Structures are given as C-alpha cells and as structure tokens.
Short mmCIF file of C-alpha atoms and ligand atoms in Angstrom, two decimals:
data_model
loop_
_atom_site.label_atom_id
_atom_site.label_comp_id
_atom_site.label_asym_id
_atom_site.label_seq_id
_atom_site.Cartn_x
_atom_site.Cartn_y
_atom_site.Cartn_z
CA MET A 4 -0.77 2.93 -5.16
CA THR A 5 -4.49 3.67 -5.57
CA ASP A 6 -4.20 3.20 -9.32
CA ARG A 7 -2.72 -0.25 -8.78
CA TRP A 8 -5.63 -2.67 -8.95
CA VAL A 9 -5.09 -6.19 -7.72
CA LEU A 10 -7.62 -8.95 -8.41
CA VAL A 11 -8.01 -11.37 -5.52
CA ALA A 12 -9.88 -14.47 -6.66
CA GLY A 13 -11.22 -16.32 -3.63
CA ALA A 14 -11.25 -13.20 -1.47
CA SER A 15 -14.18 -13.99 0.81
CA ARG A 16 -12.35 -16.21 3.29
CA GLY A 17 -8.98 -17.52 4.40
CA ILE A 18 -5.78 -16.59 2.60
CA GLY A 19 -7.53 -14.58 -0.11
CA ARG A 20 -9.37 -12.45 2.42
CA ALA A 21 -6.22 -11.82 4.49
CA THR A 22 -4.40 -10.81 1.30
CA ALA A 23 -7.21 -8.47 0.23
CA ARG A 24 -7.11 -6.87 3.69
CA LEU A 25 -3.33 -6.36 3.63
CA LEU A 26 -3.41 -4.97 0.09
CA LEU A 27 -6.06 -2.43 1.11
CA GLU A 28 -4.09 -1.50 4.24
CA GLU A 29 -1.01 -0.95 2.08
CA GLY A 30 -2.87 1.38 -0.27
CA TYR A 31 -3.64 -0.89 -3.22
CA SER A 32 -7.05 -1.00 -4.83
CA VAL A 33 -8.67 -4.43 -4.82
CA VAL A 34 -11.15 -6.29 -6.97
CA ALA A 35 -12.43 -9.01 -4.65
CA SER A 36 -14.18 -12.04 -6.10
CA ALA A 37 -15.71 -15.22 -4.73
CA ARG A 38 -19.21 -16.66 -4.79
CA ASN A 39 -20.20 -14.84 -1.59
CA VAL A 40 -18.77 -11.36 -1.20
CA ASP A 41 -21.37 -9.86 1.17
CA SER A 42 -19.38 -10.17 4.40
CA LEU A 43 -16.28 -8.90 2.64
CA GLU A 44 -18.12 -5.80 1.48
CA GLU A 45 -19.49 -5.30 5.00
CA GLU A 46 -15.99 -5.45 6.49
CA PHE A 47 -14.18 -3.26 3.96
CA ALA A 48 -16.69 -1.02 2.19
CA ASN A 49 -16.74 1.78 4.78
CA ALA A 50 -12.99 2.04 5.25
CA TYR A 51 -11.97 1.51 1.63
CA LYS A 52 -15.06 2.40 -0.39
CA ASP A 53 -13.25 3.86 -3.40
CA ARG A 54 -10.55 1.20 -3.49
CA LEU A 55 -12.70 -1.91 -3.26
CA LYS A 56 -14.82 -3.47 -5.95
CA ALA A 57 -16.54 -6.69 -4.96
CA VAL A 58 -17.49 -8.79 -7.97
CA PRO A 59 -19.27 -12.04 -7.14
CA PHE A 60 -18.23 -14.86 -9.41
CA ASP A 61 -18.12 -18.65 -9.45
CA PHE A 62 -14.76 -19.60 -10.96
CA THR A 63 -15.95 -23.04 -11.99
CA GLN A 64 -17.91 -21.27 -14.75
CA ILE A 65 -14.95 -21.55 -17.06
CA GLU A 66 -16.95 -20.65 -20.16
CA LYS A 67 -17.77 -17.27 -18.53
CA LEU A 68 -14.18 -16.39 -17.58
CA ARG A 69 -13.58 -14.39 -20.74
CA ASP A 70 -16.53 -12.07 -20.00
CA TYR A 71 -15.48 -11.88 -16.35
CA ALA A 72 -11.92 -10.84 -17.28
CA SER A 73 -13.27 -8.21 -19.72
CA GLU A 74 -15.49 -6.83 -16.97
CA ILE A 75 -12.55 -6.56 -14.55
CA ALA A 76 -10.34 -4.97 -17.21
CA GLY A 77 -13.09 -2.42 -17.88
CA LEU A 78 -13.57 -1.66 -14.18
CA THR A 79 -9.85 -1.18 -13.51
CA GLY A 80 -8.31 -0.07 -16.78
CA GLY A 81 -6.02 -3.10 -16.47
CA ILE A 82 -4.90 -4.95 -13.35
CA SER A 83 -1.40 -4.74 -11.93
CA GLY A 84 -1.70 -7.94 -9.95
CA MET A 85 -3.71 -11.08 -9.35
CA LEU A 86 -3.83 -13.71 -6.63
CA TYR A 87 -5.73 -16.85 -7.51
CA ALA A 88 -6.75 -18.17 -4.07
CA ALA A 89 -10.05 -19.82 -4.92
CA GLY A 90 -9.77 -23.50 -4.20
CA MET A 91 -11.11 -26.65 -2.66
CA GLN A 92 -9.67 -29.80 -1.16
CA LYS A 93 -11.08 -33.31 -1.23
CA THR A 94 -9.49 -36.12 0.75
CA LEU A 95 -10.36 -39.48 -0.78
CA PRO A 96 -8.57 -42.80 -1.22
CA LEU A 97 -7.12 -43.11 -4.71
CA THR A 98 -9.47 -45.95 -5.68
CA GLN A 99 -12.47 -43.71 -4.94
CA SER A 100 -11.02 -40.72 -6.80
CA ASN A 101 -12.85 -41.16 -10.07
CA PRO A 102 -12.80 -38.79 -13.08
CA SER A 103 -15.66 -36.71 -11.70
CA VAL A 104 -13.63 -36.01 -8.55
CA ALA A 105 -10.66 -35.02 -10.71
CA ASN A 106 -12.91 -32.80 -12.79
CA GLU A 107 -14.33 -31.07 -9.71
CA LEU A 108 -10.87 -30.35 -8.31
CA PHE A 109 -9.26 -29.23 -11.56
CA ARG A 110 -12.32 -27.17 -12.51
CA LEU A 111 -11.75 -24.90 -9.51
CA ASN A 112 -8.10 -25.32 -8.47
CA THR A 113 -6.42 -25.47 -11.85
CA PHE A 114 -8.21 -24.55 -15.07
CA PRO A 115 -9.49 -21.09 -14.00
CA ALA A 116 -6.04 -20.17 -12.65
CA LEU A 117 -4.36 -20.97 -15.97
CA GLU A 118 -7.12 -19.30 -17.97
CA LEU A 119 -7.09 -16.11 -15.88
CA VAL A 120 -3.32 -15.78 -16.30
CA ARG A 121 -3.82 -16.17 -20.05
CA LEU A 122 -6.73 -13.71 -20.24
CA PHE A 123 -5.07 -11.06 -18.07
CA ALA A 124 -1.89 -11.27 -20.15
CA LYS A 125 -3.80 -9.81 -23.10
CA LYS A 126 -3.28 -6.18 -24.08
CA GLY A 127 -5.50 -3.84 -22.08
CA ALA A 128 -6.24 -6.42 -19.39
CA TYR A 129 -3.06 -5.60 -17.44
CA GLY A 130 -1.62 -2.22 -16.53
CA ALA A 131 0.87 -0.17 -18.54
CA GLU A 132 3.62 -0.93 -16.01
CA GLY A 133 3.17 -4.69 -16.31
CA ALA A 134 1.73 -6.98 -13.64
CA SER A 135 2.43 -9.69 -11.10
CA PHE A 136 0.38 -12.88 -10.77
CA VAL A 137 0.53 -15.37 -7.89
CA LEU A 138 -0.84 -18.93 -7.79
CA LEU A 139 -1.15 -21.13 -4.70
CA SER A 140 0.08 -24.69 -4.57
CA SER A 141 0.24 -27.09 -1.66
CA MET A 142 2.56 -29.50 0.12
CA ALA A 143 0.15 -32.15 -1.20
CA ALA A 144 1.94 -31.81 -4.56
CA HIS A 145 5.23 -32.77 -2.87
CA GLU A 146 4.59 -35.24 -0.10
CA GLY A 147 2.30 -38.15 0.39
CA ALA A 148 -0.47 -37.39 2.82
CA LEU A 149 -3.03 -40.17 2.40
CA GLY A 150 -6.05 -39.30 0.28
CA THR A 151 -4.59 -36.20 -1.35
CA ALA A 152 -3.35 -37.59 -4.69
CA PHE A 153 -5.93 -35.87 -6.88
CA TYR A 154 -5.82 -32.64 -4.89
CA GLY A 155 -2.00 -32.74 -5.15
CA ALA A 156 -2.26 -33.28 -8.90
CA SER A 157 -4.54 -30.24 -9.27
CA LYS A 158 -1.91 -28.14 -7.49
CA GLY A 159 1.17 -29.71 -9.09
CA ALA A 160 -0.22 -28.71 -12.49
CA LEU A 161 0.02 -25.07 -11.44
CA GLU A 162 3.70 -25.52 -10.57
CA GLY A 163 4.35 -27.13 -13.95
CA PHE A 164 2.68 -24.20 -15.68
CA ILE A 165 4.63 -21.44 -13.95
CA PRO A 166 8.17 -21.56 -15.43
CA ALA A 167 7.26 -21.67 -19.12
CA ALA A 168 4.37 -19.23 -18.77
CA ALA A 169 6.58 -16.83 -16.80
CA ALA A 170 9.26 -16.97 -19.47
CA GLU A 171 6.71 -15.98 -22.13
CA LEU A 172 5.10 -13.29 -19.99
CA ALA A 173 8.37 -11.62 -18.99
CA MET A 174 8.52 -9.79 -22.32
CA LYS A 175 5.28 -8.05 -21.32
CA LYS A 176 6.70 -7.20 -17.88
CA ILE A 177 4.27 -9.65 -16.33
CA ARG A 178 5.70 -11.73 -13.50
CA LEU A 179 4.25 -15.09 -12.44
CA ASN A 180 5.18 -16.92 -9.25
CA GLY A 181 3.76 -19.62 -7.05
CA LEU A 182 3.68 -20.49 -3.38
CA VAL A 183 3.68 -23.99 -1.94
CA LEU A 184 1.87 -23.59 1.35
CA GLY A 185 2.03 -25.79 4.40
CA VAL A 186 -1.00 -25.96 6.68
CA VAL A 187 -2.54 -22.52 7.17
CA LYS A 188 -5.43 -22.18 9.61
CA THR A 189 -8.47 -21.46 7.43
CA ASP A 190 -11.90 -23.00 6.87
CA MET A 191 -10.30 -25.39 4.37
CA SER A 192 -7.70 -26.83 6.73
CA MET A 193 -9.84 -26.64 9.87
CA GLN A 194 -12.47 -28.94 8.38
CA PHE A 195 -9.79 -31.66 8.32
CA ILE A 196 -8.04 -30.72 11.56
CA GLU A 197 -11.32 -30.76 13.46
CA LYS A 198 -11.87 -34.39 12.46
CA MET A 199 -8.48 -35.45 13.91
CA ASN A 200 -8.17 -37.07 17.31
CA ALA A 201 -5.83 -35.58 19.92
CA GLU A 202 -2.94 -37.83 18.90
CA GLN A 203 -3.25 -36.88 15.22
CA LYS A 204 -3.41 -33.19 16.12
CA ASP A 205 -0.25 -33.50 18.22
CA ALA A 206 1.50 -35.25 15.32
CA LEU A 207 0.46 -32.49 12.92
CA HIS A 208 1.68 -29.73 15.22
CA ALA A 209 4.98 -31.59 15.73
CA GLU A 210 5.54 -31.36 11.96
CA TYR A 211 5.51 -27.54 12.07
CA PRO A 212 8.50 -26.12 13.97
CA LEU A 213 7.05 -22.60 13.76
CA GLY A 214 3.49 -23.77 14.33
CA LEU A 215 0.66 -23.87 11.81
CA GLY A 216 0.36 -20.80 9.62
CA GLU A 217 -2.09 -17.93 9.96
CA PRO A 218 -3.67 -16.51 6.78
CA GLU A 219 -1.68 -13.31 7.44
CA ASP A 220 1.60 -15.29 7.21
CA ALA A 221 0.74 -16.25 3.65
CA ALA A 222 -0.66 -12.78 2.85
CA SER A 223 2.55 -10.94 3.71
CA PHE A 224 4.62 -13.03 1.28
CA ILE A 225 1.94 -12.81 -1.40
CA VAL A 226 1.79 -9.02 -1.13
CA TYR A 227 5.57 -8.91 -1.44
CA LEU A 228 5.40 -11.01 -4.63
CA LEU A 229 2.67 -8.74 -6.00
CA SER A 230 4.66 -5.61 -5.22
CA GLU A 231 7.34 -3.77 -7.15
CA LYS A 232 9.84 -4.88 -4.50
CA ALA A 233 9.78 -8.28 -6.23
CA ARG A 234 10.28 -6.77 -9.69
CA TRP A 235 13.22 -9.09 -10.58
CA LEU A 236 11.46 -12.21 -9.51
CA THR A 237 9.51 -14.49 -11.81
CA GLY A 238 8.96 -18.12 -12.73
CA GLN A 239 9.55 -19.41 -9.20
CA THR A 240 7.53 -21.44 -6.76
CA PHE A 241 8.48 -20.78 -3.15
CA THR A 242 7.76 -22.92 -0.13
CA LEU A 243 6.17 -21.21 2.86
CA ASP A 244 5.54 -23.77 5.56
CA GLY A 245 6.76 -22.76 9.01
CA GLY A 246 9.81 -25.02 8.73
CA HIS A 247 7.75 -28.13 7.88
CA SER A 248 9.90 -29.24 4.95
CA ALA A 249 13.15 -28.27 6.68
CA ARG A 250 12.61 -30.70 9.51
CA THR A 251 13.46 -34.37 9.19
CA THR A 252 11.40 -37.25 10.43
CA TYR A 253 14.64 -39.13 11.18
CA SER A 254 15.55 -36.87 14.10
CA VAL A 255 15.55 -38.28 17.58
CA ARG A 256 12.29 -37.01 18.95
CA ARG A 257 11.94 -35.78 22.52
N1 LIG B 330 -5.21 -23.51 4.13
C1 LIG B 330 -4.21 -24.31 3.83
O1 LIG B 330 -3.66 -25.00 4.70
C2 LIG B 330 -3.70 -24.38 2.41
C3 LIG B 330 -2.53 -25.11 2.18
C4 LIG B 330 -2.04 -25.19 0.88
C5 LIG B 330 -2.69 -24.56 -0.15
N2 LIG B 330 -3.84 -23.86 0.11
C6 LIG B 330 -4.51 -23.24 -1.03
O2 LIG B 330 -4.73 -21.87 -0.80
C7 LIG B 330 -5.93 -21.45 -1.45
C8 LIG B 330 -6.81 -20.73 -0.45
O3 LIG B 330 -7.16 -21.65 0.55
P1 LIG B 330 -7.84 -21.25 1.94
O4 LIG B 330 -7.30 -22.15 2.95
O5 LIG B 330 -7.79 -19.79 2.11
O6 LIG B 330 -9.33 -21.73 1.62
P2 LIG B 330 -10.73 -21.25 2.20
O7 LIG B 330 -10.60 -20.57 3.49
O8 LIG B 330 -11.62 -22.46 2.10
O9 LIG B 330 -11.20 -20.17 1.11
C9 LIG B 330 -11.43 -20.58 -0.20
C10 LIG B 330 -11.83 -19.38 -1.02
O10 LIG B 330 -12.16 -19.86 -2.32
C11 LIG B 330 -13.45 -19.37 -2.66
N3 LIG B 330 -14.12 -20.30 -3.54
C12 LIG B 330 -14.37 -21.61 -3.32
N4 LIG B 330 -15.07 -22.12 -4.34
C13 LIG B 330 -15.24 -21.10 -5.22
C14 LIG B 330 -15.88 -21.00 -6.47
N5 LIG B 330 -16.49 -22.04 -7.06
N6 LIG B 330 -15.87 -19.81 -7.10
C15 LIG B 330 -15.31 -18.73 -6.52
N7 LIG B 330 -14.67 -18.77 -5.35
C16 LIG B 330 -14.65 -19.95 -4.71
C17 LIG B 330 -14.17 -19.23 -1.35
O11 LIG B 330 -15.20 -18.28 -1.42
P3 LIG B 330 -16.76 -18.65 -1.59
O12 LIG B 330 -17.04 -19.88 -0.82
O13 LIG B 330 -17.44 -17.41 -1.08
O14 LIG B 330 -16.96 -18.81 -3.06
C18 LIG B 330 -13.06 -18.68 -0.47
O15 LIG B 330 -12.94 -17.28 -0.63
C19 LIG B 330 -6.56 -22.71 -2.03
O16 LIG B 330 -6.21 -22.82 -3.39
C20 LIG B 330 -5.90 -23.83 -1.27
O17 LIG B 330 -5.84 -25.02 -2.00
C21 LIG B 330 -4.36 -23.76 1.36
#
C-alpha cells in the first residue's frame, strides 16, 4: 500500500484529519494539505515519516491549483486517491447572502473540488492502476435548515457534478463518489452547536437516532470508498447521517 498515495485536502482538522490518520494506519501514503499543517506534521511525522508529505496550501487560490497539482503529481508519481475535505460553512438569512458570500463559499467548497478532480484526471497525475476521488456534501443540500441556502448550494453543486464526471472518468479507471454527511462533531459544526441553547441542542440530538457523528465515522466510509474494495463503485453520492434522514418528524414522540 505504501506506493498508494492519497491526497487529503483539508487534512489539518476534523474529517480530513481523521481520514488522513486512518489512511496512514492502514498503510497508505498521504499527502496532507491545508493552510496550517504544523500540528498534523507534529502528530504524524515520527510514526509515518516516509509515508507523509505535508504540503501547505490555501485552496481558495484557484489560479495556483494547476501548479499545486503538478507539484503533488511530481512528489507522488501520480495519486491513487483524493479526498476533498476543505470547506467552510456560513449561516446567514437568504436576504443577507449576497454575491460575495456566494463567492466565498463556492471558492472553497466547490470550485477547487471540481478543478482538482479535473487536474488529477490528467495523464501522469493519477496512478497507473487508476484512482478514487471522494467529495463531501451536506444535508444542507437536501433539507431546509434556516440560513444554509448558499452553503447548501455550494454542496449541491458537487452532487450535480459527480454522475457525469464519473461516467467520463470511468474509462480511465478513475472512480468518483460523494458523501452527504449529517452533523459530525468537528470545529465546523461545534461553532454552531455551541451557540445553541439547551432546548435547541436537545432538538438536534433527537434528530440523530445514532447520535451525532464522530470524524472517525466519516473517515471509515471514506477510506472504504478510496480503497480497492470499492472498485465497482462510482458516480454515487451516499448519505451517512446516523439515521437522521431515516427518521420521520411525524412519529409520536416520547
Ligand atoms: N462537520 C459536519 O457536520 C459536516 C457536515 C456535512 C458536511 N461537512 C463537510 O465536510 C468537510 C470537512 O468538514 P469538517 O467538519 O471536518 O471541517 P473543519 O473541522 O472545520 O475542517 C476544515 C478543514 O478545511 C481546511 N480549510 C479551510 N479553509 C481552507 C483553505 N482556504 N485552504 C485549505 N484548507 C482549508 C481546514 O484547515 P486550515 O484551517 O488549516 O486551512 C481544515 O483542515 C467540509 O467540506 C464540510 O462542509 C461537514
């Protein structure tokens, strides 16, 4: 597995970091990118020195993505997987969500993800055996939590991209799948949860029959999608949400 390099974009915290950790534990080699990779290097460099390359990068620098992808291809000889987990959320009423808010969200959540898939589908950028790419969407693209319309749009665009892109990439043995995540306990979600009062927190927890997710819950499914075990699987977006979307609000509550 050591020759299987996986790029984790957004690896410094949350779901990306948990995925980088699991990949390293399972014997993959990892290129880890985010703006701040120092603590990641501190945690992993000793144990996995030869299998970890930390490459700091700000993914909103879309005009520099081509050079970034070339650098990663050169470092690895071609990646066999990529998780795009860099992202941000903004909760704002629709009337305050002006074009600059949309631009900020799409510039990190959407455009780099599409561009990295495109760049790493070029000859030499992915490995001889093909590759597997995973993008992360959100329940916000499917249900109406107040203030999340623009964030949901930035994620829904990824889901719209996946089927047609996957169909084109299949001829190169590149697989592309997405995950719709429910609430996973990370810096991103905690900044909203911490602002809730006790009643709102209870209501949130009641919406998750299996409880809120841990980053490791997302990581284990992502690593499966990145692995050869999922070799017949492409073009799909799966929901991983602790039973959130399986429950119904029309049940008689206790
Ligand atoms: N947590 C949830 O409940 C949840 C639910 C649905 C979907 N998601 C999606 O899952 C993905 C990961 O979320 P998370 O909860 O793990 O978030 P998180 O804990 O806030 O981590 C976000 C990651 O993105 C990186 N990042 C942010 N801005 C960046 C930039 N400009 N350039 C490079 N890297 C950047 C951060 O690193 P630096 O700050 O070091 O750059 C960090 O590694 C996001 O796309 C999010 O929308 C999360």
